[in-house]
Short mmCIF file of C-alpha atoms in Angstrom, two decimals:
data_model
loop_
_atom_site.label_atom_id
_atom_site.label_comp_id
_atom_site.label_asym_id
_atom_site.label_seq_id
_atom_site.Cartn_x
_atom_site.Cartn_y
_atom_site.Cartn_z
CA MET A 1 -6.99 -75.33 86.29
CA ALA A 2 -5.24 -77.84 84.11
CA GLN A 3 -1.57 -78.83 84.17
CA VAL A 4 0.53 -79.41 81.07
CA ALA A 5 4.01 -80.88 80.93
CA ILE A 6 6.17 -79.19 78.31
CA THR A 7 9.71 -80.22 77.51
CA ILE A 8 12.40 -77.74 76.53
CA ARG A 9 15.85 -79.16 75.77
CA GLY A 10 15.01 -82.38 77.56
CA ARG A 11 13.84 -80.68 80.77
CA GLN A 12 10.21 -81.08 81.68
CA TYR A 13 8.21 -78.20 83.13
CA GLN A 14 4.74 -78.42 84.66
CA ILE A 15 2.72 -75.41 83.58
CA ALA A 16 -0.76 -74.46 84.78
CA CYS A 17 -3.29 -73.26 82.24
CA ASP A 18 -7.01 -72.73 81.85
CA ASP A 19 -9.08 -75.80 81.13
CA GLY A 20 -9.26 -76.43 77.39
CA GLN A 21 -5.94 -74.69 76.68
CA GLU A 22 -3.77 -77.78 77.18
CA ALA A 23 -3.22 -78.58 73.49
CA HIS A 24 -2.45 -74.95 72.69
CA LEU A 25 0.09 -74.71 75.50
CA ALA A 26 1.69 -78.00 74.40
CA ARG A 27 2.06 -76.58 70.85
CA LEU A 28 3.67 -73.44 72.25
CA GLY A 29 6.08 -75.57 74.26
CA ARG A 30 7.06 -77.55 71.17
CA TYR A 31 7.56 -74.28 69.30
CA LEU A 32 9.90 -72.94 71.99
CA ASP A 33 11.80 -76.23 72.05
CA GLU A 34 12.25 -76.02 68.26
CA ARG A 35 13.51 -72.43 68.49
CA ALA A 36 15.95 -73.47 71.24
CA ALA A 37 17.19 -76.38 69.10
CA ASP A 38 17.63 -74.04 66.11
CA LEU A 39 19.70 -71.62 68.19
CA ILE A 40 21.88 -74.36 69.63
CA ALA A 41 22.46 -75.73 66.13
CA ALA A 42 23.47 -72.26 64.94
CA THR A 43 25.58 -71.18 67.91
CA GLY A 44 26.79 -74.35 69.57
CA SER A 45 26.51 -75.01 73.27
CA ILE A 46 25.37 -71.98 75.28
CA SER A 47 24.23 -71.49 78.85
CA GLU A 48 20.57 -71.96 79.75
CA PRO A 49 20.08 -68.30 80.79
CA LEU A 50 21.60 -67.03 77.54
CA LEU A 51 19.52 -69.53 75.56
CA LEU A 52 16.39 -68.29 77.33
CA VAL A 53 17.20 -64.69 76.42
CA MET A 54 18.01 -65.58 72.81
CA VAL A 55 14.84 -67.65 72.35
CA GLY A 56 12.83 -64.77 73.84
CA LEU A 57 14.44 -62.35 71.39
CA VAL A 58 13.80 -64.64 68.41
CA VAL A 59 10.14 -65.04 69.37
CA ALA A 60 9.78 -61.29 70.06
CA ASP A 61 11.29 -60.57 66.62
CA GLU A 62 8.84 -62.98 64.97
CA LEU A 63 5.99 -61.31 66.86
CA ALA A 64 7.14 -57.84 65.76
CA ASP A 65 7.34 -59.02 62.13
CA ALA A 66 3.82 -60.48 62.37
CA ALA A 67 2.48 -57.25 63.92
CA ALA A 68 4.07 -55.19 61.13
CA GLU A 69 2.53 -57.48 58.52
CA ILE A 70 -0.89 -57.19 60.16
CA GLU A 71 -0.53 -53.40 60.21
CA ALA A 72 0.38 -53.35 56.51
CA LEU A 73 -2.55 -55.62 55.62
CA THR A 74 -4.90 -53.48 57.70
CA ALA A 75 -3.72 -50.37 55.85
CA GLU A 76 -4.25 -52.15 52.51
CA THR A 77 -7.73 -53.18 53.59
CA ARG A 78 -8.58 -49.63 54.64
CA GLN A 79 -7.26 -48.30 51.34
CA GLY A 80 -9.27 -50.94 49.47
CA ALA A 81 -12.40 -49.96 51.38
CA SER A 82 -11.68 -46.32 50.62
CA ASP A 83 -11.17 -47.16 46.94
CA ALA A 84 -14.41 -49.16 46.93
CA GLY A 85 -16.26 -46.23 48.48
CA LEU A 86 -14.77 -43.88 45.92
CA ALA A 87 -15.74 -46.22 43.08
CA SER A 88 -19.29 -46.38 44.43
CA ALA A 89 -19.47 -42.58 44.60
CA ILE A 90 -18.18 -42.31 41.03
CA ASP A 91 -20.80 -44.81 39.88
CA THR A 92 -23.52 -42.78 41.61
CA VAL A 93 -22.34 -39.52 40.03
CA THR A 94 -22.06 -41.21 36.62
CA ALA A 95 -25.63 -42.48 36.90
CA ARG A 96 -26.86 -38.99 37.83
CA VAL A 97 -24.97 -37.39 34.92
CA GLU A 98 -26.44 -39.96 32.54
CA GLU A 99 -29.93 -39.18 33.90
CA VAL A 100 -29.43 -35.46 33.35
CA ALA A 101 -28.00 -36.10 29.86
CA ALA A 102 -31.00 -38.28 28.99
CA ARG A 103 -33.41 -35.56 30.17
CA LEU A 104 -31.57 -32.91 28.18
CA GLU A 105 -31.65 -35.08 25.06
CA ALA A 106 -35.39 -35.64 25.53
CA THR A 107 -36.10 -31.91 25.53
#
């Protein structure tokens, strides 16, 4: 197991992670530190426990927004696949109708 030092509001925390995940965990730490700085800039000085709760809520809100966007894109993709399948079926039927029409004209 690897150890990563992340800094949030000037306090350093040693966090264990799987080998190879150090850079990812460091990015996450910087992200949390940025969110904390944004909240402090917007609200002024607040207690560490309240800051922790607020940062958690901000990140949870961002996650919920991302999940909703993924769900919408998935629905669009499914609809697009359905539309593509329908278009293919229409093309097949059109080709069959044209075949029948050609045979009728030949007789």
